[in-house]
mmCIF file with all atom_site columns, C-alpha atoms in Angstrom:
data_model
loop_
_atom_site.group_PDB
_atom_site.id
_atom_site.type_symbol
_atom_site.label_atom_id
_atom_site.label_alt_id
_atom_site.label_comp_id
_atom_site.label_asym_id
_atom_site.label_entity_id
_atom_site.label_seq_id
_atom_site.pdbx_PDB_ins_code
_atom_site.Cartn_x
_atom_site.Cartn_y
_atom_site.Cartn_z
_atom_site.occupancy
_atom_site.B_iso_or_equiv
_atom_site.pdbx_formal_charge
_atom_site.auth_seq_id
_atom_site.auth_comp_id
_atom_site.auth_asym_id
_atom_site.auth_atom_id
_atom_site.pdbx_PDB_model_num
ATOM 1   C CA . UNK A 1 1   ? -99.703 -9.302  -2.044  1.00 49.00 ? 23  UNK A CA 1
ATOM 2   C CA . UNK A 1 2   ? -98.371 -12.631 -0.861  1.00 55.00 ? 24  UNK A CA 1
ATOM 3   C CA . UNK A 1 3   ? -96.680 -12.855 2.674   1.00 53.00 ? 25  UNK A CA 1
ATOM 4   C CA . UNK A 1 4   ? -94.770 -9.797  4.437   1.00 54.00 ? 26  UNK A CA 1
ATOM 5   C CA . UNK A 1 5   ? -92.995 -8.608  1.447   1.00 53.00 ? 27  UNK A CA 1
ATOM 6   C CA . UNK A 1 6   ? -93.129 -4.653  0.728   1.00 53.00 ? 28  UNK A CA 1
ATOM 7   C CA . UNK A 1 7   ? -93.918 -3.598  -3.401  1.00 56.00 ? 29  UNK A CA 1
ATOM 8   C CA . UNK A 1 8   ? -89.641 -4.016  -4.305  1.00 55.00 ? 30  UNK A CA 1
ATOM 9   C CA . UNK A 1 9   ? -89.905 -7.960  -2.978  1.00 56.00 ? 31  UNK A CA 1
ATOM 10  C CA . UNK A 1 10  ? -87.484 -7.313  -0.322  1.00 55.00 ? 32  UNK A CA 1
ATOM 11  C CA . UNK A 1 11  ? -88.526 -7.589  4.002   1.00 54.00 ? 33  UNK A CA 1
ATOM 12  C CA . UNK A 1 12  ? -89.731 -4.549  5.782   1.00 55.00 ? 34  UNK A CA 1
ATOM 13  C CA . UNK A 1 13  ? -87.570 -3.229  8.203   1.00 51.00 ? 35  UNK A CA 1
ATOM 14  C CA . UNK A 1 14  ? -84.059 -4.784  6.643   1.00 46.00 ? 36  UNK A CA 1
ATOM 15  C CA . UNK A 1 15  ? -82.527 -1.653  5.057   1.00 48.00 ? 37  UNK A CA 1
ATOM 16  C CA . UNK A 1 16  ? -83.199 0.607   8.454   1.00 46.00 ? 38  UNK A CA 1
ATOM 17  C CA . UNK A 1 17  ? -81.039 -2.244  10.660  1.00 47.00 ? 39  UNK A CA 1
ATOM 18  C CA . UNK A 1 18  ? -78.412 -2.094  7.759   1.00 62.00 ? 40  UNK A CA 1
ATOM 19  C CA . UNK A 1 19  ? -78.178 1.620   8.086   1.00 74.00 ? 41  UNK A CA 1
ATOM 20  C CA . UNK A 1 20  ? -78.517 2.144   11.773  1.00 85.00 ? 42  UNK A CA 1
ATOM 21  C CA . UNK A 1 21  ? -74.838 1.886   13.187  1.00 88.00 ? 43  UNK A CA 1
ATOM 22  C CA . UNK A 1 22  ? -74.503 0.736   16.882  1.00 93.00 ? 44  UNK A CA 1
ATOM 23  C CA . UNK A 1 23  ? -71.248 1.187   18.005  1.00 92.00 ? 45  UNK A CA 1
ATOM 24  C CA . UNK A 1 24  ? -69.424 -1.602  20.263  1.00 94.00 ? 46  UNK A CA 1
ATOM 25  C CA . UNK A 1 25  ? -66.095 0.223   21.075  1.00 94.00 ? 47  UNK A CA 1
ATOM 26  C CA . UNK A 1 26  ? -65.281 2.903   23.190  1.00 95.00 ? 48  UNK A CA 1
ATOM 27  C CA . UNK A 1 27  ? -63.435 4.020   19.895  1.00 94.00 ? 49  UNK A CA 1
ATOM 28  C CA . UNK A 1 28  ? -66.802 4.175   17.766  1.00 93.00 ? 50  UNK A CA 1
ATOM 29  C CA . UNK A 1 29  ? -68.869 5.846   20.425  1.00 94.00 ? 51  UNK A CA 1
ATOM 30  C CA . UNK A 1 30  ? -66.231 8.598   20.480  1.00 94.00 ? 52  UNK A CA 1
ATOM 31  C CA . UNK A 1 31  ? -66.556 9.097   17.134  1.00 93.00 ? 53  UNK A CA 1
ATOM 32  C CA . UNK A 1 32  ? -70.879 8.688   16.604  1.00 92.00 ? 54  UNK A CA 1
ATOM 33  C CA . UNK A 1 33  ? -71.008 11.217  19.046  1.00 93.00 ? 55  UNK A CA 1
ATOM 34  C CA . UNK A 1 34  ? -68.499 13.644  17.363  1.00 91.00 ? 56  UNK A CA 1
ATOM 35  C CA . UNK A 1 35  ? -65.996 13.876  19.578  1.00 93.00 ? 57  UNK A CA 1
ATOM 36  C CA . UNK A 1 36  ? -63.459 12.630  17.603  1.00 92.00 ? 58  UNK A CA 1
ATOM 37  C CA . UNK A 1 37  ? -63.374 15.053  14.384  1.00 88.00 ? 59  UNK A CA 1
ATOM 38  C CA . UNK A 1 38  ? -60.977 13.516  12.139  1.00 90.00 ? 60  UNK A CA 1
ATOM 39  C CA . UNK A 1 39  ? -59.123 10.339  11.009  1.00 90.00 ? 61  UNK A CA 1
ATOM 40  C CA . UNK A 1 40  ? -55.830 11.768  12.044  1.00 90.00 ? 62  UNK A CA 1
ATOM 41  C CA . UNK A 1 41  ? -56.773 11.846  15.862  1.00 92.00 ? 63  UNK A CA 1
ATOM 42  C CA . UNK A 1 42  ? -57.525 7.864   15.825  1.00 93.00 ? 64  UNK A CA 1
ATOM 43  C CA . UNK A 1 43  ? -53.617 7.411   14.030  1.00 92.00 ? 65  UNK A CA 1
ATOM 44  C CA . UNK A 1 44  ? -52.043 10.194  16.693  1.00 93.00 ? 66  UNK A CA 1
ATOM 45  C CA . UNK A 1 45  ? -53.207 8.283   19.486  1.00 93.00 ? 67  UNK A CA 1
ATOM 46  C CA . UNK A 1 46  ? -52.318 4.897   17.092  1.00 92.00 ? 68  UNK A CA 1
ATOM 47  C CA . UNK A 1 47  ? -55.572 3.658   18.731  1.00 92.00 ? 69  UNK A CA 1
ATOM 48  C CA . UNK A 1 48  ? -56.943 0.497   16.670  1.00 93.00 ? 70  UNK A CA 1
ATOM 49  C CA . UNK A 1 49  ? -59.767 0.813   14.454  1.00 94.00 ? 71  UNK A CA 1
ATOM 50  C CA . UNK A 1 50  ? -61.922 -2.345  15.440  1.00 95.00 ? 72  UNK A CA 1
ATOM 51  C CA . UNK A 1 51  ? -65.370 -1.328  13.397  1.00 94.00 ? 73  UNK A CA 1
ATOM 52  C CA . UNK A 1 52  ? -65.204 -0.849  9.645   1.00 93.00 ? 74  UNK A CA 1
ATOM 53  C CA . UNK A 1 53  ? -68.286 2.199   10.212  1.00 92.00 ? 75  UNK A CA 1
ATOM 54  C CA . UNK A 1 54  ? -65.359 4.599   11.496  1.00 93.00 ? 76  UNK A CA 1
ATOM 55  C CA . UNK A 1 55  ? -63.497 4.855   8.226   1.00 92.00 ? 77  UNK A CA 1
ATOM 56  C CA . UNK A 1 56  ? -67.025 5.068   6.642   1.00 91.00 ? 78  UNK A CA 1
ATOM 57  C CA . UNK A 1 57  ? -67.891 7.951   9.002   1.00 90.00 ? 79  UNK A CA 1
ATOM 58  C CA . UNK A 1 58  ? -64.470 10.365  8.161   1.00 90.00 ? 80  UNK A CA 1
ATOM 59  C CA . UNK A 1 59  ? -63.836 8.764   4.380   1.00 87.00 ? 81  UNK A CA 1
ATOM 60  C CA . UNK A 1 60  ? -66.890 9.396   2.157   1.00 78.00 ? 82  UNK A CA 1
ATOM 61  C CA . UNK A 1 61  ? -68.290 6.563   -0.268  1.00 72.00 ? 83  UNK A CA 1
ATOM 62  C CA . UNK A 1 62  ? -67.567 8.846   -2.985  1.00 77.00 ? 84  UNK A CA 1
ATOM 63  C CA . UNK A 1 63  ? -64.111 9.922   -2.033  1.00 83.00 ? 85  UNK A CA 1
ATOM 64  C CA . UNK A 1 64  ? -62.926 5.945   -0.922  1.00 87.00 ? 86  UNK A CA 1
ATOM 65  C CA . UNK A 1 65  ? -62.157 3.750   -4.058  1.00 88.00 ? 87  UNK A CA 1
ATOM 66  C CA . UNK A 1 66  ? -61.682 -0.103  -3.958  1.00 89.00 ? 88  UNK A CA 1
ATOM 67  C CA . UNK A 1 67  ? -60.422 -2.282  -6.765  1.00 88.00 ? 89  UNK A CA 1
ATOM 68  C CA . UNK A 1 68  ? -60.398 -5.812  -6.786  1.00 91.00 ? 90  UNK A CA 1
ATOM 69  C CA . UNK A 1 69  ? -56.146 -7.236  -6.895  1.00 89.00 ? 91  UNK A CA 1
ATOM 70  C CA . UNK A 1 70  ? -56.747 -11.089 -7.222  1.00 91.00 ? 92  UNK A CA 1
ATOM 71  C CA . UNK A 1 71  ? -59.706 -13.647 -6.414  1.00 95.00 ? 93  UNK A CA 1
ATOM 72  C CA . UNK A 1 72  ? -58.220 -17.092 -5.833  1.00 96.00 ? 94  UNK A CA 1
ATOM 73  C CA . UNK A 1 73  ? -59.401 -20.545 -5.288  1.00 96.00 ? 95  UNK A CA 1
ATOM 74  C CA . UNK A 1 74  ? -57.960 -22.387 -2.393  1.00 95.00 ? 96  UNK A CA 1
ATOM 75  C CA . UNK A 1 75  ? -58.742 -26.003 -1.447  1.00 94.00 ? 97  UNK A CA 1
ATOM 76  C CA . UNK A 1 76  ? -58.678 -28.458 1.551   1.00 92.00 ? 98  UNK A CA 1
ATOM 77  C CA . UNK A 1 77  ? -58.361 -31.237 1.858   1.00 91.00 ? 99  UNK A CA 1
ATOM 78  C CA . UNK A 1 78  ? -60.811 -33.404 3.679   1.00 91.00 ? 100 UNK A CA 1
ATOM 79  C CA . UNK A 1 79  ? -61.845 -37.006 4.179   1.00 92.00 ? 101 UNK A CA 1
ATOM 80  C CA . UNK A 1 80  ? -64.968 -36.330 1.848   1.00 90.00 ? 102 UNK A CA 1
ATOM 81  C CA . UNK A 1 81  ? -62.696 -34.944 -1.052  1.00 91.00 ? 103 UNK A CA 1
ATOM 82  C CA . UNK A 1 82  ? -61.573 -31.111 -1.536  1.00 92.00 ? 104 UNK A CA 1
ATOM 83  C CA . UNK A 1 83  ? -63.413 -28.671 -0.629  1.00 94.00 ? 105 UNK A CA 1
ATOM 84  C CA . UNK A 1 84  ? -62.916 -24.933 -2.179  1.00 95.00 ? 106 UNK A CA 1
ATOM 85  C CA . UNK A 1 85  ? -63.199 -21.567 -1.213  1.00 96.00 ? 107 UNK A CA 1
ATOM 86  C CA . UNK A 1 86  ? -62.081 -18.224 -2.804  1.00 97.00 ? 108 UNK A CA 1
ATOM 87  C CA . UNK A 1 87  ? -59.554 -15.709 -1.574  1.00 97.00 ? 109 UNK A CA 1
ATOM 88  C CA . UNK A 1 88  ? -59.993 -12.107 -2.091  1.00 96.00 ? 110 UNK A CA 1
ATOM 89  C CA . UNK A 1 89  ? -57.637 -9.134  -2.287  1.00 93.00 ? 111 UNK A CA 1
ATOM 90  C CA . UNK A 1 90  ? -58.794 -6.031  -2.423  1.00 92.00 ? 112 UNK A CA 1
ATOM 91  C CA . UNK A 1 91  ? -57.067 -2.181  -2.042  1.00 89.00 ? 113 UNK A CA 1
ATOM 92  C CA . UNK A 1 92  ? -58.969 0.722   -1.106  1.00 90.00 ? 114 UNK A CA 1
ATOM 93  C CA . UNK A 1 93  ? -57.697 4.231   -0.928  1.00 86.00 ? 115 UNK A CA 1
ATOM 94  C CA . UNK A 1 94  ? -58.796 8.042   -1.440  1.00 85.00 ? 116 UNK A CA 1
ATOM 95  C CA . UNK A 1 95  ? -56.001 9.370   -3.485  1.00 80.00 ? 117 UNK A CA 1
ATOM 96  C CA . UNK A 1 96  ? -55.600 11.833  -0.594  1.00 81.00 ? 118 UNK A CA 1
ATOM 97  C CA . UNK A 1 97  ? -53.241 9.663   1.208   1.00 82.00 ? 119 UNK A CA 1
ATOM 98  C CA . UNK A 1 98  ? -54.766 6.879   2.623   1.00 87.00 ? 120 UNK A CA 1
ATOM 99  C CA . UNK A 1 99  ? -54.820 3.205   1.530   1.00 87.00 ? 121 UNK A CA 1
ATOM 100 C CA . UNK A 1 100 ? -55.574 -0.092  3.073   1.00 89.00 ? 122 UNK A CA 1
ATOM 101 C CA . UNK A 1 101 ? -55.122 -3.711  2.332   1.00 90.00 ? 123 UNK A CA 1
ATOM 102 C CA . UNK A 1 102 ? -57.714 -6.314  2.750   1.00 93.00 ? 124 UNK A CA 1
ATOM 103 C CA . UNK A 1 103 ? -57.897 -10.225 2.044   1.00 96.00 ? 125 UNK A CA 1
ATOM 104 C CA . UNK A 1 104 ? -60.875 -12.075 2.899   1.00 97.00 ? 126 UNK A CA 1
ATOM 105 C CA . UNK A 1 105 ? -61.735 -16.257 2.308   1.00 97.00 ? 127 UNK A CA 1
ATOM 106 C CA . UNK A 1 106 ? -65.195 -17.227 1.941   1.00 97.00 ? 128 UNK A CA 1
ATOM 107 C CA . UNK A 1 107 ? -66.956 -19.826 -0.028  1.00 96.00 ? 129 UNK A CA 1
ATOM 108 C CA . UNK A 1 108 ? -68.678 -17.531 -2.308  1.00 96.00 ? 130 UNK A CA 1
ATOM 109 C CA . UNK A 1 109 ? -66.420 -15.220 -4.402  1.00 96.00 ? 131 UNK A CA 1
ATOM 110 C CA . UNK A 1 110 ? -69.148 -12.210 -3.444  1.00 96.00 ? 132 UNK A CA 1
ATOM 111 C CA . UNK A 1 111 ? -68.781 -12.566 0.330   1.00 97.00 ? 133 UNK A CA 1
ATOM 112 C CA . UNK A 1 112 ? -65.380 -12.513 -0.039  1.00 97.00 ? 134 UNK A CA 1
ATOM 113 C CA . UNK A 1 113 ? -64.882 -9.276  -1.875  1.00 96.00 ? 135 UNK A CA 1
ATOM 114 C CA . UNK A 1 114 ? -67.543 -7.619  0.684   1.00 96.00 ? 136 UNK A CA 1
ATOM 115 C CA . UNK A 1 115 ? -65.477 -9.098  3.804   1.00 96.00 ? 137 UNK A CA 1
ATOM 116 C CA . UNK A 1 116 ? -61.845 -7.905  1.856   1.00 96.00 ? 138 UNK A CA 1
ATOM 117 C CA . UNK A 1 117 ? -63.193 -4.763  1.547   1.00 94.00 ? 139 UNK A CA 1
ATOM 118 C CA . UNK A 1 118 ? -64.531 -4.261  5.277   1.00 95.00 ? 140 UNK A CA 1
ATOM 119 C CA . UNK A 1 119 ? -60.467 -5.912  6.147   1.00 96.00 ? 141 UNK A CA 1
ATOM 120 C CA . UNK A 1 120 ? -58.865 -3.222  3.756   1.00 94.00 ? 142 UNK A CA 1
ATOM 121 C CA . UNK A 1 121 ? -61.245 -0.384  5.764   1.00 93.00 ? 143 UNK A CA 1
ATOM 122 C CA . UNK A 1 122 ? -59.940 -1.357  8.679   1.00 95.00 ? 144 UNK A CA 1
ATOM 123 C CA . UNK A 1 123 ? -56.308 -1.483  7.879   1.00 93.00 ? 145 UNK A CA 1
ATOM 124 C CA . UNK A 1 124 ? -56.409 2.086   6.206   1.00 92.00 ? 146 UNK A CA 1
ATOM 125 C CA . UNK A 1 125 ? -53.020 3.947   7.054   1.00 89.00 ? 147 UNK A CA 1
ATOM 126 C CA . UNK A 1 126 ? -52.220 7.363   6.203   1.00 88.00 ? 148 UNK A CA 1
ATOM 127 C CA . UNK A 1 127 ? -49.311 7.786   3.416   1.00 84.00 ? 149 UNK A CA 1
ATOM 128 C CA . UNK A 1 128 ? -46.631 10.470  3.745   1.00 85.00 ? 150 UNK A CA 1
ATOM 129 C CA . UNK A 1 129 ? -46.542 12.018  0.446   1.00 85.00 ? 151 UNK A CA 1
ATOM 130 C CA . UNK A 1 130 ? -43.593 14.399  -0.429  1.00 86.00 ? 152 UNK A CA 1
ATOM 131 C CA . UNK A 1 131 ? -41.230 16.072  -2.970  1.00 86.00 ? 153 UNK A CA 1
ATOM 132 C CA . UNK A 1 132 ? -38.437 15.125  -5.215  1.00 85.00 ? 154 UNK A CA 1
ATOM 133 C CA . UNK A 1 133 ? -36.650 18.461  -6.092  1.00 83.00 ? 155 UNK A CA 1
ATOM 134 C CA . UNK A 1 134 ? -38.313 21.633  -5.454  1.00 84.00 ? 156 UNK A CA 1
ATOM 135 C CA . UNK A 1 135 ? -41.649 21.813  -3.679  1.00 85.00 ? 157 UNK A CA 1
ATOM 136 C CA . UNK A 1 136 ? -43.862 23.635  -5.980  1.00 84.00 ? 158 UNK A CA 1
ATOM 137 C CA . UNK A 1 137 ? -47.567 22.074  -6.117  1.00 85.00 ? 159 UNK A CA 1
ATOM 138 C CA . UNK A 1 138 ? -49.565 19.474  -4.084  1.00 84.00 ? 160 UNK A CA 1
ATOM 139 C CA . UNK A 1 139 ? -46.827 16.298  -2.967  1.00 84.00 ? 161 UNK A CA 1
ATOM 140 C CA . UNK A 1 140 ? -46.258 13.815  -5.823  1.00 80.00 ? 162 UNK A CA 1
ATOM 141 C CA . UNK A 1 141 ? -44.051 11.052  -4.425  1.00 82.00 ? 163 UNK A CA 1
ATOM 142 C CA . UNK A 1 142 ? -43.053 9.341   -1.607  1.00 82.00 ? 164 UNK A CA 1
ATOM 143 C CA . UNK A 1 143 ? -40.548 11.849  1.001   1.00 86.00 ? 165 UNK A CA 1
ATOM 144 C CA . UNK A 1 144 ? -37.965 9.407   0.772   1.00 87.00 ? 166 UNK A CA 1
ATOM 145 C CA . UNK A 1 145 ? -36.516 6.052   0.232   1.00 88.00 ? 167 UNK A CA 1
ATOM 146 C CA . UNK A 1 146 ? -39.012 3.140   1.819   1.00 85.00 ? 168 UNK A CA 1
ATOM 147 C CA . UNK A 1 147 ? -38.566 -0.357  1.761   1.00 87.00 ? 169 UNK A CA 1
ATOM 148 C CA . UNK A 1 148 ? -41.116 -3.203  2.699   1.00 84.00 ? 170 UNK A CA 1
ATOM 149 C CA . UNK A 1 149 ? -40.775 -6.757  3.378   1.00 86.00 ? 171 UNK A CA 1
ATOM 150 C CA . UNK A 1 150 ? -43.722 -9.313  3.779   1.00 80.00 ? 172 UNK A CA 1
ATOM 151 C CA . UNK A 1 151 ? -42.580 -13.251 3.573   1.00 85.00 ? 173 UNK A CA 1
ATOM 152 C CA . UNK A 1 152 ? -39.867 -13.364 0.983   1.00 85.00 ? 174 UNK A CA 1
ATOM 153 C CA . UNK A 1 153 ? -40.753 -10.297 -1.001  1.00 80.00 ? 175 UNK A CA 1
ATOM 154 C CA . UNK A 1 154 ? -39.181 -7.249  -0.838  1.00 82.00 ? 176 UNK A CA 1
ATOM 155 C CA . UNK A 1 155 ? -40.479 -3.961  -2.536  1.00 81.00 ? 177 UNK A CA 1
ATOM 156 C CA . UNK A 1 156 ? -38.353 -0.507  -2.270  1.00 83.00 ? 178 UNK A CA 1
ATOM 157 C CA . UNK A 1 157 ? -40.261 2.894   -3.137  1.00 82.00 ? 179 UNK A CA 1
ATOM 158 C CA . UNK A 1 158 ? -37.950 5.483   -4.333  1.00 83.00 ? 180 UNK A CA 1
ATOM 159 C CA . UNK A 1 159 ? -38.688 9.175   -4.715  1.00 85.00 ? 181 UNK A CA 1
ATOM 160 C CA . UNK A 1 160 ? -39.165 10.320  -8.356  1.00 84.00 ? 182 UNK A CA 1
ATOM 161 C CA . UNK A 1 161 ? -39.547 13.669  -10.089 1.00 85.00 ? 183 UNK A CA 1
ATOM 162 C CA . UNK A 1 162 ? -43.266 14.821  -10.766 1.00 82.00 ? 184 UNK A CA 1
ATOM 163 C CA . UNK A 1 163 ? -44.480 13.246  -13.948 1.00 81.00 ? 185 UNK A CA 1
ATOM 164 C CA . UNK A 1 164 ? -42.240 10.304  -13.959 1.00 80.00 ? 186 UNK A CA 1
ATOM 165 C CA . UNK A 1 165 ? -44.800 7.996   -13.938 1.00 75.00 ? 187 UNK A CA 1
ATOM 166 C CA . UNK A 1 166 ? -43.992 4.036   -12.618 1.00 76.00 ? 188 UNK A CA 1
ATOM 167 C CA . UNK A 1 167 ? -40.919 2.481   -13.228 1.00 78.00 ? 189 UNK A CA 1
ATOM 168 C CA . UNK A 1 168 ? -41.470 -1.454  -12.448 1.00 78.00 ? 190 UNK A CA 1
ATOM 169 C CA . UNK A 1 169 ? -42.022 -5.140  -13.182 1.00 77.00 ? 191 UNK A CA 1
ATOM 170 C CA . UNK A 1 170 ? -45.597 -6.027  -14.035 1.00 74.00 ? 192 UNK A CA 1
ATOM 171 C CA . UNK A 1 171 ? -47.117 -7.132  -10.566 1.00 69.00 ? 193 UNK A CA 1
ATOM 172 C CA . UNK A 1 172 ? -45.642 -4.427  -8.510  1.00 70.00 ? 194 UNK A CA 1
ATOM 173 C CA . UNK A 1 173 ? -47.192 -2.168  -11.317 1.00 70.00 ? 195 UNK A CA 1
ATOM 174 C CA . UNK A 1 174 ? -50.671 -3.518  -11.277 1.00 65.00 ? 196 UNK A CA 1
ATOM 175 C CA . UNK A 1 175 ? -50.593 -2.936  -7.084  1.00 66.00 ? 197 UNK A CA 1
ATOM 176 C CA . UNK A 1 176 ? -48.948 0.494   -7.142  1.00 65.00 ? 198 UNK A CA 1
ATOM 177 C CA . UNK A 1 177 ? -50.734 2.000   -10.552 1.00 63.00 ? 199 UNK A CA 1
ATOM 178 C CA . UNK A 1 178 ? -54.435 1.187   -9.153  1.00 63.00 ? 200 UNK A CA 1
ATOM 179 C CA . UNK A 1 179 ? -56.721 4.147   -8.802  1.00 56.00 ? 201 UNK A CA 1
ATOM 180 C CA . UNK A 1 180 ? -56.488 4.334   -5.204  1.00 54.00 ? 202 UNK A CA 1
ATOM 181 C CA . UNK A 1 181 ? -52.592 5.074   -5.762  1.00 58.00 ? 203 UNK A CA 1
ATOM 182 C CA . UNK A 1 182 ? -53.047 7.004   -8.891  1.00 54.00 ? 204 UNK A CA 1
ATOM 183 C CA . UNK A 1 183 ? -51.393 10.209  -6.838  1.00 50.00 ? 205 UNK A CA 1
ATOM 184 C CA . UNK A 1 184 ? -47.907 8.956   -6.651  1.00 56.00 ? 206 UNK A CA 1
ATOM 185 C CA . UNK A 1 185 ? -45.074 8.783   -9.127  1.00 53.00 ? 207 UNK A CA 1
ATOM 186 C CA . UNK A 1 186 ? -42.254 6.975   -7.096  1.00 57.00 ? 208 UNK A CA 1
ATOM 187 C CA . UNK A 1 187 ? -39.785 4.588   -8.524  1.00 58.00 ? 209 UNK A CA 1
ATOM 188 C CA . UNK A 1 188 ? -40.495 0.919   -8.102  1.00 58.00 ? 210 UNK A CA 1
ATOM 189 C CA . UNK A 1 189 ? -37.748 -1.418  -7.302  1.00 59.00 ? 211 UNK A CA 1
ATOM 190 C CA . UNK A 1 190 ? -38.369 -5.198  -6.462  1.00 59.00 ? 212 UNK A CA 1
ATOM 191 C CA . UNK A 1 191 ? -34.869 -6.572  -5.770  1.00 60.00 ? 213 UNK A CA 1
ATOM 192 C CA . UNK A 1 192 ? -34.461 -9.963  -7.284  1.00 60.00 ? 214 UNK A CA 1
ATOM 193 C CA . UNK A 1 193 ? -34.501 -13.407 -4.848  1.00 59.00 ? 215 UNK A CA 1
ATOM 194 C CA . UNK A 1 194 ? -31.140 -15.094 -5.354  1.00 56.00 ? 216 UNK A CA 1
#
């Protein structure tokens, strides 16, 4: 065997300081040591979640889903030329009612999914879910009417009756009908910019 490689090629001793968690906020001792026993305590208290190991703690690898929304280039420009990185947005959710929203610019399109992903952990908010009509099964839509604004978009979420499916334009479609949303049926309405 040549050097300090193990049989696999990779360093000894890498995957155990991957896998060991050390907490750095009062928040994540709380929760290493069980004394915090579940997700909805941390958003009572609307304490911040600084370390993306909480979420991983309470929301399972098998239960949390990310998908990939757009990789971008963006440039710079400097006195040497352009130089170019990639921006990442990625949503993550659990179809139980929590999703997040991550973006992440690195110079490698990799690094910048992993760092999206680790930003969309740690903005994870719970959903309300809720009924249009009579309230027979588990909550399909939203409770009622919601509307968001970021920059000059605006996107309104209206309740719908169970199996309505999504009723939008194309981008609003391909945000709301990933599989990390795939437990709603609301009504999409992006009010045109005049």
């Amino acid at each position: 065997m040549h050097g300090k490689k193990d049989q696999k090629g990779k360093k000894p001793g890498r995957q155990e300081e991957e896998k060991e968690w050390v907490p750095v906020t009062k928040l994540g001792r709380l929760v290493k040591d069980n004394k915090i026993a579940d997700l909805h305590d941390i958003y009572y208290h609307a304490l911040p979640i600084k370390e993306y190991q909480i979420v991983d703690k309470f929301l399972s690898g098998e239960t949390l889903k990310d998908e990939v929304m757009k990789i971008m280039p963006v440039q710079k420009q400097t006195a040497a030329g352009q130089r170019t990185k990639f921006k990442a947005y990625v949503v993550i959710g659990d179809r139980a009612g929590h999703v997040g929203l991550g973006t992440k610019v690195a110079k490698e399109v990799a690094t910048a999914i992993r760092g999206a992903i680790i930003d969309a952990k740690l903005n994870i908010i719970p959903v309300r879910r809720g009924y249009w009509g009579n309230r027979l099964g588990a909550p399909h839509t939203v409770p009622m009417k919601v509307t968001g604004k970021s920059g000059s978009i605006i996107c309104r979420l209206i309740p719908a009756p169970r199996g309505t499916g999504l009723i939008a334009a194309p981008p609003p479609r391909s945000f709301s009908s990933s599989p990390v949303l795939r437990t709603f049926s609301p009504t999409l309405v992006a009010p045109p910019k005049t």
